[in-house]
Short mmCIF file of C-alpha atoms in Angstrom, two decimals:
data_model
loop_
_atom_site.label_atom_id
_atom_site.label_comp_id
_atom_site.label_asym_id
_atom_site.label_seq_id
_atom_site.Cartn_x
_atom_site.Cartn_y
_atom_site.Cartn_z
CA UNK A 7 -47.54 -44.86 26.81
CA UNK A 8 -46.02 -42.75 29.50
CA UNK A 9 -44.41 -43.48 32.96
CA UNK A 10 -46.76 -42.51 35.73
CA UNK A 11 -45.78 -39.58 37.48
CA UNK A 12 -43.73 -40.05 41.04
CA UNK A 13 -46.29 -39.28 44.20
CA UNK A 14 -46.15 -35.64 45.66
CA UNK A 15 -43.18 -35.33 47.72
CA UNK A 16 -40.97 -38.30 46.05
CA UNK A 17 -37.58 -37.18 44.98
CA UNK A 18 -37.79 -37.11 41.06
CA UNK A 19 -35.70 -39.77 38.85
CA UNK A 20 -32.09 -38.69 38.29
CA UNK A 21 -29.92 -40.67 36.14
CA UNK A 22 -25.66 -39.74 35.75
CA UNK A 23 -23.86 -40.72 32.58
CA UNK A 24 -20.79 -42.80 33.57
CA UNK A 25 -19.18 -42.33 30.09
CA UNK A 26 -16.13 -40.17 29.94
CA UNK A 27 -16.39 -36.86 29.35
CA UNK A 28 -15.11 -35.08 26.37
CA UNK A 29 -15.03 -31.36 26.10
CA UNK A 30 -14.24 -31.85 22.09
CA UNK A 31 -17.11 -34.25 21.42
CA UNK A 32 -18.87 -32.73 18.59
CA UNK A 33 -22.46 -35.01 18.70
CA UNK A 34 -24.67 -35.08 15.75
CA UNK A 35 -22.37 -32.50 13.88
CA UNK A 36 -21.07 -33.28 10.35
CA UNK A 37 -17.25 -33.09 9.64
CA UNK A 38 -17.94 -29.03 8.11
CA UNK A 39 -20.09 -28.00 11.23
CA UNK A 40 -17.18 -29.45 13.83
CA UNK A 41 -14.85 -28.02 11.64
CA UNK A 42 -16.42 -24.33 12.00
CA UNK A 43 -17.20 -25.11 15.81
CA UNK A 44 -13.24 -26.40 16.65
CA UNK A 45 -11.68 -23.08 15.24
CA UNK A 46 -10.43 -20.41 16.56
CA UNK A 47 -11.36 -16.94 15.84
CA UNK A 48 -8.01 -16.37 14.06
CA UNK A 49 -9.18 -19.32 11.42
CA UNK A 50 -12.49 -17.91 11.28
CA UNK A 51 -11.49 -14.42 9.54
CA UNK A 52 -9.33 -15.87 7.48
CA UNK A 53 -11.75 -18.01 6.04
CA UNK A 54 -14.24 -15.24 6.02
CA UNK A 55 -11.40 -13.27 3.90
CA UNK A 56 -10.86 -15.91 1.46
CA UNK A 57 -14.81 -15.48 0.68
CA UNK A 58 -13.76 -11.82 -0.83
CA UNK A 59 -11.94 -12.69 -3.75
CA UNK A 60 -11.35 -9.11 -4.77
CA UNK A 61 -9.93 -9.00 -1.20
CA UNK A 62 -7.86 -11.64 -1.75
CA UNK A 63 -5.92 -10.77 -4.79
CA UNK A 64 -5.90 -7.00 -3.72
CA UNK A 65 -3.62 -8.61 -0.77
CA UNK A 66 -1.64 -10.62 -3.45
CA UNK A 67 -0.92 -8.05 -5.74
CA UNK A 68 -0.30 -5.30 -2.82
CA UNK A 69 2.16 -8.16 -1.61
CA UNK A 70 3.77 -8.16 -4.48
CA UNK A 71 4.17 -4.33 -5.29
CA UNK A 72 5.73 -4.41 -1.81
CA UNK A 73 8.58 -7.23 -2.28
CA UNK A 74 9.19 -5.27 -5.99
CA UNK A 75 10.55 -2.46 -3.97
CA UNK A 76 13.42 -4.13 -2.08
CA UNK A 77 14.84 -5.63 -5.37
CA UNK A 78 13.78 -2.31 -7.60
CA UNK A 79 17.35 -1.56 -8.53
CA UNK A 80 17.62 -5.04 -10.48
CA UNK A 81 14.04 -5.24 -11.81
CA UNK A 82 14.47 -1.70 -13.27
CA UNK A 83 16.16 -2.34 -16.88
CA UNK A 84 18.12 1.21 -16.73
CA UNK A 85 19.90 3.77 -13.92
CA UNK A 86 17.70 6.06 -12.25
CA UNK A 87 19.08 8.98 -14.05
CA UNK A 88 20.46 7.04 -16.79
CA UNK A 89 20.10 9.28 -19.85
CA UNK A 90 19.48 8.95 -23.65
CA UNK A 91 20.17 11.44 -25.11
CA UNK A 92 19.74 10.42 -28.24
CA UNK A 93 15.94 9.01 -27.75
CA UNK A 94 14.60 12.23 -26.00
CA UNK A 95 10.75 11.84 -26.00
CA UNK A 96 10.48 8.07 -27.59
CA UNK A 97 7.42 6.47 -27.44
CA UNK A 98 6.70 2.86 -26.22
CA UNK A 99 8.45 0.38 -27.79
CA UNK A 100 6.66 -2.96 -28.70
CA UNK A 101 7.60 -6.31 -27.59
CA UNK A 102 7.45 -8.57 -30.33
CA UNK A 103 7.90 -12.61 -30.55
CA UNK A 104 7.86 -13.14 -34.31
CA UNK A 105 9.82 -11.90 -37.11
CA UNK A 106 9.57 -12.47 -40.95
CA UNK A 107 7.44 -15.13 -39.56
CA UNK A 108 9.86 -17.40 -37.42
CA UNK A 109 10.19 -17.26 -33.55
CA UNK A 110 12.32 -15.07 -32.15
CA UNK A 111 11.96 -14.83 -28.69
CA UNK A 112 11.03 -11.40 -27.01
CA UNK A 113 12.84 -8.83 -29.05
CA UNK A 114 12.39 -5.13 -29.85
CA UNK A 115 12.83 -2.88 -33.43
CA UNK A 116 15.41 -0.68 -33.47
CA UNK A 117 14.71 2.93 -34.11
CA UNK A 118 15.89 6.12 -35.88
CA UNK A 119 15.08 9.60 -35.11
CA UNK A 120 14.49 12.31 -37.27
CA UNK A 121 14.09 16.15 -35.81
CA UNK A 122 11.56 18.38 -37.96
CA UNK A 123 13.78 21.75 -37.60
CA UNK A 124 10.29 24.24 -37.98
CA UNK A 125 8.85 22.47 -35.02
CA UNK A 126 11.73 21.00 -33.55
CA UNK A 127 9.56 17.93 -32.80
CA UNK A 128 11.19 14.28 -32.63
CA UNK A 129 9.59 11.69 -35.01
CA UNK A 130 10.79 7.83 -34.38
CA UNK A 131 10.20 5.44 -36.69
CA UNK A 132 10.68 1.38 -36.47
CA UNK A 133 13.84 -0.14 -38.28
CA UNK A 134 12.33 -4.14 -39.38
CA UNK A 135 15.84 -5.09 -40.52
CA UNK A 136 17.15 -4.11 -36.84
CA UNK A 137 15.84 -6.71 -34.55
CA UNK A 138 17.08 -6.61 -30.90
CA UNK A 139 16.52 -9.61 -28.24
CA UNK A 140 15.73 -8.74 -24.95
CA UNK A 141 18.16 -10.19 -22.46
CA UNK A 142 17.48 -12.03 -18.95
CA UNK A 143 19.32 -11.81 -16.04
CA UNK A 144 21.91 -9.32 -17.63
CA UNK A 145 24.91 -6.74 -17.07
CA UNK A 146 23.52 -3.35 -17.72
CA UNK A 147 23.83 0.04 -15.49
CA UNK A 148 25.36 0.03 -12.43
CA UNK A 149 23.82 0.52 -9.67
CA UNK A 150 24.63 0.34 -5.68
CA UNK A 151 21.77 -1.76 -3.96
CA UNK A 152 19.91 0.14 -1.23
CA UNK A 153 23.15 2.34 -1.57
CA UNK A 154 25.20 -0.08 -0.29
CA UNK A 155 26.22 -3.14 -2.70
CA UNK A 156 27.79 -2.10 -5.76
CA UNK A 157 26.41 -4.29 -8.71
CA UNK A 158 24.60 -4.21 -12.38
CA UNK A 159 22.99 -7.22 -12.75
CA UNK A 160 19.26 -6.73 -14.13
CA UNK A 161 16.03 -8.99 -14.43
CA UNK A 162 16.01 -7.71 -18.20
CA UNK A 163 18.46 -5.75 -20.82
CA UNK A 164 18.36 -4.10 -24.01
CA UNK A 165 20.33 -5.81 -26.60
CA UNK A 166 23.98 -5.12 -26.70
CA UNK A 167 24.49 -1.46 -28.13
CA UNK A 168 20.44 -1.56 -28.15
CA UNK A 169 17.44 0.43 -26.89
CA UNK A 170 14.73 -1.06 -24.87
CA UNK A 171 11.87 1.97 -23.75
CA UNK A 172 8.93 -0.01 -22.67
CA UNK A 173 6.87 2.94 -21.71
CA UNK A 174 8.76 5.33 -23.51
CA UNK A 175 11.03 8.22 -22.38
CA UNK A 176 10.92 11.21 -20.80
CA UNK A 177 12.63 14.87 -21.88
CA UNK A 178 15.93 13.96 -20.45
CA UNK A 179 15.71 10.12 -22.51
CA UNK A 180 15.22 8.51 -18.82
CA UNK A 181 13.06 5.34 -19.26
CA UNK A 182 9.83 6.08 -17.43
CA UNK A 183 9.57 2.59 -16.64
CA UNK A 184 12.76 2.57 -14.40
CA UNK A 185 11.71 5.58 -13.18
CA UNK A 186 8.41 4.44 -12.11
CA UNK A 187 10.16 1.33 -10.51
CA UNK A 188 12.18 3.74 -8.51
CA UNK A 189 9.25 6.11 -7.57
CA UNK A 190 7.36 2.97 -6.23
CA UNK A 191 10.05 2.54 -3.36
CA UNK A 192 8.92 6.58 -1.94
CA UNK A 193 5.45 6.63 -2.82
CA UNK A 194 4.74 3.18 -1.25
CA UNK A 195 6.49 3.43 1.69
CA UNK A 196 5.93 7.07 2.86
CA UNK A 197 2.31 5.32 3.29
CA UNK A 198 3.61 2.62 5.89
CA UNK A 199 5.79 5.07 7.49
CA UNK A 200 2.91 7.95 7.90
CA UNK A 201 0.16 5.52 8.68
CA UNK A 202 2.52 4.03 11.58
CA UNK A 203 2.57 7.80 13.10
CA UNK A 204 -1.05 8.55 12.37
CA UNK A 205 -1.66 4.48 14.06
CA UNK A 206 0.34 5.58 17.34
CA UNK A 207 -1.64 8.84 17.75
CA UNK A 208 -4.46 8.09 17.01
CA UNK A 209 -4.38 4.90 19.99
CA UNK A 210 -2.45 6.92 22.69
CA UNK A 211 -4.77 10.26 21.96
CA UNK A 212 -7.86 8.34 21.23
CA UNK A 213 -7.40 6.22 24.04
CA UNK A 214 -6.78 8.07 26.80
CA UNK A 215 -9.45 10.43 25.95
CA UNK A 216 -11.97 7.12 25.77
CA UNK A 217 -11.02 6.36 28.79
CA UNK A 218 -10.56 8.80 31.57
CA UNK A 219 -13.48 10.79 29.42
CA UNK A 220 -13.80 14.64 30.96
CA UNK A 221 -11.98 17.47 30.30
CA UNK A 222 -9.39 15.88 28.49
CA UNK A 223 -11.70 13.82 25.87
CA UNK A 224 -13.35 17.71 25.62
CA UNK A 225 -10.48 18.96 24.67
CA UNK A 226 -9.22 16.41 22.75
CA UNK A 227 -12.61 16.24 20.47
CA UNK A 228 -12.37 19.97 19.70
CA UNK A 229 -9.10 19.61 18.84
CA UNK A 230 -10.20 17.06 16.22
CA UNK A 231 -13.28 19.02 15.22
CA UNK A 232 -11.01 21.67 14.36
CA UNK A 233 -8.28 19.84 12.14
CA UNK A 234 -10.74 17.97 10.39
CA UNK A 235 -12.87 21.26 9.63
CA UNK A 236 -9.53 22.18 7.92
CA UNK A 237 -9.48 21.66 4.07
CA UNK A 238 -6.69 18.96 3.57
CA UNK A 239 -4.97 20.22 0.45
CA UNK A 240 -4.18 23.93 1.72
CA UNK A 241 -3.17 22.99 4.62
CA UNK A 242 -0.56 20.27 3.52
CA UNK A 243 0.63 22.67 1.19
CA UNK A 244 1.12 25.29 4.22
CA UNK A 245 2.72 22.60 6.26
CA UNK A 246 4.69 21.77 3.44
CA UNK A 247 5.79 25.47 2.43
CA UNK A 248 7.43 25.53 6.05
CA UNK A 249 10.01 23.55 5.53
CA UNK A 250 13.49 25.08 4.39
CA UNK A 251 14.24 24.63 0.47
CA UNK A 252 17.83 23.94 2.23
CA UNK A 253 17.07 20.78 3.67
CA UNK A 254 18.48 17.60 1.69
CA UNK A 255 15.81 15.44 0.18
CA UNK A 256 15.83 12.73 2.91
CA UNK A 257 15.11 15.15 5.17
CA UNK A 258 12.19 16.41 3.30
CA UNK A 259 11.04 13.19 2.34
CA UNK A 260 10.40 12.04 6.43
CA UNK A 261 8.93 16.02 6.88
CA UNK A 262 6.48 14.85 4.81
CA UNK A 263 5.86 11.78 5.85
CA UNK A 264 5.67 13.23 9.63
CA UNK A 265 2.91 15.77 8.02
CA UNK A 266 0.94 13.22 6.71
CA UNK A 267 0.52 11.02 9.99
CA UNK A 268 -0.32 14.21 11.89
CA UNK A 269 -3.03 15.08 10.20
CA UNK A 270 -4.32 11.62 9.13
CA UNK A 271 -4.80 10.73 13.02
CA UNK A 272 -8.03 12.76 13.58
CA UNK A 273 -10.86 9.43 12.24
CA UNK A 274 -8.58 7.05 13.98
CA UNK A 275 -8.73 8.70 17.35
CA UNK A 276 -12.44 8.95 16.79
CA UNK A 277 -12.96 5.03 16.34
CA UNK A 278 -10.95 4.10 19.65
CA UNK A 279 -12.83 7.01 21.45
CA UNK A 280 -15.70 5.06 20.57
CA UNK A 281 -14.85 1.53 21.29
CA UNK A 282 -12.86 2.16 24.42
CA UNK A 283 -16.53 4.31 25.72
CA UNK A 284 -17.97 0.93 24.68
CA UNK A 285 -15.67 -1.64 26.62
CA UNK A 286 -14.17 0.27 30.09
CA UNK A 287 -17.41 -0.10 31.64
CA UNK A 288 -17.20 -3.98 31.20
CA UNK A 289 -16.42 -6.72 33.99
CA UNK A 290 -12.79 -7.62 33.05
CA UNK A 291 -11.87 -3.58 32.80
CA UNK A 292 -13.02 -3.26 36.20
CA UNK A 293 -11.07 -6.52 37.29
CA UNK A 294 -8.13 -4.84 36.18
CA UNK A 295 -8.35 -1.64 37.89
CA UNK A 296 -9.54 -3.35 41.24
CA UNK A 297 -6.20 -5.54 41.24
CA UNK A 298 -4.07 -2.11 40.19
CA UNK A 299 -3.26 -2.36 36.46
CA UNK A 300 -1.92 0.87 35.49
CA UNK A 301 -4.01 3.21 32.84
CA UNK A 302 -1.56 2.23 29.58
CA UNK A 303 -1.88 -1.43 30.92
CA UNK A 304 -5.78 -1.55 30.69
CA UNK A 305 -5.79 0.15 27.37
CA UNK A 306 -2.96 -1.47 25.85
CA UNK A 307 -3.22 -5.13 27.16
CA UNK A 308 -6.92 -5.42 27.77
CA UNK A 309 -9.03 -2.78 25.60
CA UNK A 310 -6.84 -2.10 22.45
CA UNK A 311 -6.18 -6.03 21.42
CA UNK A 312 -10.17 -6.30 21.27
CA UNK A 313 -10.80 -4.12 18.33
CA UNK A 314 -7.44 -4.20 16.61
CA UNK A 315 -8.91 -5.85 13.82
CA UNK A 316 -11.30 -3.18 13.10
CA UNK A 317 -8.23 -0.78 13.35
CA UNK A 318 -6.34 -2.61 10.88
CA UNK A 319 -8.81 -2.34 8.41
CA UNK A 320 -9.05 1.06 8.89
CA UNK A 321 -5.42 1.52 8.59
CA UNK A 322 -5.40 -0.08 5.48
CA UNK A 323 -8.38 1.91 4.21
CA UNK A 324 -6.32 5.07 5.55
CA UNK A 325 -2.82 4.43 3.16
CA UNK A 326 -4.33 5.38 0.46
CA UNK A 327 -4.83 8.40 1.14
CA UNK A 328 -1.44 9.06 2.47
CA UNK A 329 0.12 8.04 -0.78
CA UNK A 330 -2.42 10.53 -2.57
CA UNK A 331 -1.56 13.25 -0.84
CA UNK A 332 2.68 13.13 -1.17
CA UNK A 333 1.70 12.70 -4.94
CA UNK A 334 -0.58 16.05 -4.61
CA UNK A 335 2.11 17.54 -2.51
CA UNK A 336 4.92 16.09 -5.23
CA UNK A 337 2.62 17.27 -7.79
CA UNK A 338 2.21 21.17 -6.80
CA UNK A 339 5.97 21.24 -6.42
CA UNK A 340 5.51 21.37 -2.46
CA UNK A 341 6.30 17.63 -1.31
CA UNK A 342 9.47 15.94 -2.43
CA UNK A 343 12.01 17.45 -4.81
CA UNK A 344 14.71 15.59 -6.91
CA UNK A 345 16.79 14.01 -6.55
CA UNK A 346 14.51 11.52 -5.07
CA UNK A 347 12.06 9.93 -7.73
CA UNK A 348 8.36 9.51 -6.63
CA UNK A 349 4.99 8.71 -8.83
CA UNK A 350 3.89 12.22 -7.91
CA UNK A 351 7.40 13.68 -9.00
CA UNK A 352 7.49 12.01 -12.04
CA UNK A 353 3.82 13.45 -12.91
CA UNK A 354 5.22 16.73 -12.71
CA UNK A 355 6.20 15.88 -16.26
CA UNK A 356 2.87 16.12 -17.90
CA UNK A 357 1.72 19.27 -16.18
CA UNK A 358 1.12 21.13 -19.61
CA UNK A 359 -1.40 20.16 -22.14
CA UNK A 360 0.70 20.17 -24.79
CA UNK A 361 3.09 17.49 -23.12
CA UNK A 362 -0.41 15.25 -22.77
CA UNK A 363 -1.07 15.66 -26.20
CA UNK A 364 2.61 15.02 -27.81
CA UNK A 365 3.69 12.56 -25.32
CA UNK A 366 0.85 11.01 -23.49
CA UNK A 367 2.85 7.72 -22.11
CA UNK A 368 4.47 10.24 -19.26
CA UNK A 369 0.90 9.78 -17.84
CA UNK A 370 1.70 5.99 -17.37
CA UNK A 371 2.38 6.99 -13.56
CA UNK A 372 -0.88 7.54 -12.60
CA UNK A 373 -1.61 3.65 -13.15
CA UNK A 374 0.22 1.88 -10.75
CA UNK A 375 -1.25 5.07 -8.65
CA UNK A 376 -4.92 4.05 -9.29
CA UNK A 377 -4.01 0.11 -9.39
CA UNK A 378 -2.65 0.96 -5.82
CA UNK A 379 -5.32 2.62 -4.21
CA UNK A 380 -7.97 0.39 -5.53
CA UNK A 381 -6.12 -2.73 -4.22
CA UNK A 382 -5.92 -0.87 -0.45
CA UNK A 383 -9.24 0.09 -0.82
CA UNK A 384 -10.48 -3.54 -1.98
CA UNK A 385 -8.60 -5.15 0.91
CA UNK A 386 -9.70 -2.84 3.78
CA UNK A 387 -13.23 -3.98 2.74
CA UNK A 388 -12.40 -7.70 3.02
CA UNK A 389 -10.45 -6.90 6.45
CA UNK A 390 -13.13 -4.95 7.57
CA UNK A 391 -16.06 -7.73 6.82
CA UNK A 392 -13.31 -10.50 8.74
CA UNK A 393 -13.00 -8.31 11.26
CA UNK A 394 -16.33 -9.59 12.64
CA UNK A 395 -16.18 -13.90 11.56
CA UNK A 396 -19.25 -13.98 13.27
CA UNK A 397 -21.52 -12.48 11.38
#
């Protein structure tokens, strides 16, 4: 039964809670739904991240490539230009736990070389009788850390007057697996450094033009048109053909790291063109200009911070290609040259087809190439689906 209705012209029933209020209170929600409802958008995507599990790892293992490079010089078993000569060309080596059937610990066979004088080709075969531990935490090659602290300790050692070539050796008799240890330090960070470059042009440029639109984002988007109509391999190799063969390696090695960020800007700018078109014309961009916040104020502190996750993600999607093309550049002979060790440098090695086909393991630095770029590419996807918890 229902309560009559008030006569025309009677003020309608009100009725005021005198309960406290409680901006938290979360009524008829379970302990998940508050949960979800309390958090901030910070908690959010990383919640949403943890859902990509191929994300997830890619981050983990990325992390971990990352910390290897600061302690390279005692992960790597030998000297960067330590040299065998007397193991030119070995194949991998096997890691073995058992011998004659009794535990051993991780240990290696010995090996002797014989040289076949018609084709001059090295044959190595195993010695059983010579077993050789592997030792932890060792004195081996000496080394000066980051070029500063002298030292030789090692994560792992051959065996005293021993031979330890996990992935084998190279023409010289350097172990490719310190090599590729080393080369991990140039190729991984020449991506940082160029996308950091590429990152600040690509805001400032992108920006501005997104914002004071006109002439200048005319200009600016021919510009771009141009450079990307521009195949990329040509012209980093004509980029990279300018500089002097008489500049020393370091010098070199930022040139091309400069080159890359240059021309990597181009899809960055794009995106903030885009976004900052989108936002300027809202009612906080407005409130700023009305109380006289300067231009890089409104961009930097109001427009930027609102789609920095989406730029992230494309950052991260954008690495990869950096470190693909040094190890093109590397590669052709036009990026870095040695003394300084990179995975495109050390791929110079197999150029030939007869070096593939005698001694494929110098092809084992393309792996933690491919294992690289498919991590960066797996985690911009998961950073890119965070970007937006809401969805």
């Amino acid at each position: 039964m229902t309560s009559p209705l008030p006569p025309p012209g009677a003020p309608m029933p009100h009725f005021v809670s005198t309960a406290h209020f409680d901006p938290h209170a979360t009524e008829a929600m379970t302990t998940s739904q508050s949960r979800i409802h309390l958090a901030s958008q910070k908690q959010l995507m990383w919640w949403k991240f943890k859902r990509h599990r191929l994300a997830l790892i890619s981050g983990i293992f990325l992390l971990f490539v990352y910390l290897m490079i600061i302690i390279v010089e005692f992960l790597a078993p030998y000297g960067l230009h330590t040299k065998n000569v007397d193991f030119i060309h070995s194949p991998p080596q096997r890691v073995r736990l058992f011998h004659d059937g009794s535990f051993v610990g991780p240990f290696v066979y010995g090996r002797s070389m014989s040289l076949d004088l018609d084709t001059l080709h090295r044959s190595y075969t195993d010695r059983p009788n010579d077993v050789q531990p592997i030792r932890f935490f060792c004195r081996g090659d000496a080394y000066k850390f980051w070029g500063l602290i002298s030292s030789d300790l090692h994560l792992v050692c051959p065996a005293v007057g021993g031979q330890m070539f996990l992935l084998g050796t190279d023409r010289l008799g350097r172990d490719v697996l310190s090599r590729i240890l080393y080369g991990a330090r140039i190729s991984l960070t020449i991506g940082l450094i160029g996308i950091t470059i590429s990152f600040c042009l690509g805001i400032i440029i992108g920006g501005l033009a997104g914002y004071w639109g006109g002439i200048f984002d005319l200009v600016v988007q021919r510009l771009i048109e141009v450079l990307q109509s521009l195949p990329s391999l040509p012209l980093w190799m004509a980029l990279a053909a300018i500089m002097p063969v008489t500049w020393s390696p370091i010098v070199i090695y930022f040139g091309i790291t400069v080159i890359l960020g240059i021309i990597d800007w181009t899809g960055l700018a794009r995106a903030v063109r885009s976004k900052l078109l989108a936002l300027r014309e809202e009612d906080y961009v407005q409130a700023a200009q009305l109380m006289g916040a300067s231009t890089s104020r409104v961009i930097g502190r109001h427009l930027v911070p609102g789609f920095m996750s989406h730029l992230i993600a494309s950052a991260t999607i954008s690495i990869p290609g950096m470190i693909l093309g040094e190890t093109a550049l590397s590669f052709l002979g036009l990026g870095l040259r040695p003394p300084i060790t990179s995975w495109g440098i050390l791929l110079t090695e197999a150029k030939s087809v007869s070096v593939i086909a005698f001694y494929p393991w110098l092809l084992f630095p393309i792996i933690p190439v491919v294992l690289v770029i498919l991590a960066f590419n797996f985690l911009g996807d998961g950073l890119r689906d965070a970007a937006d918890p809401y969805k």
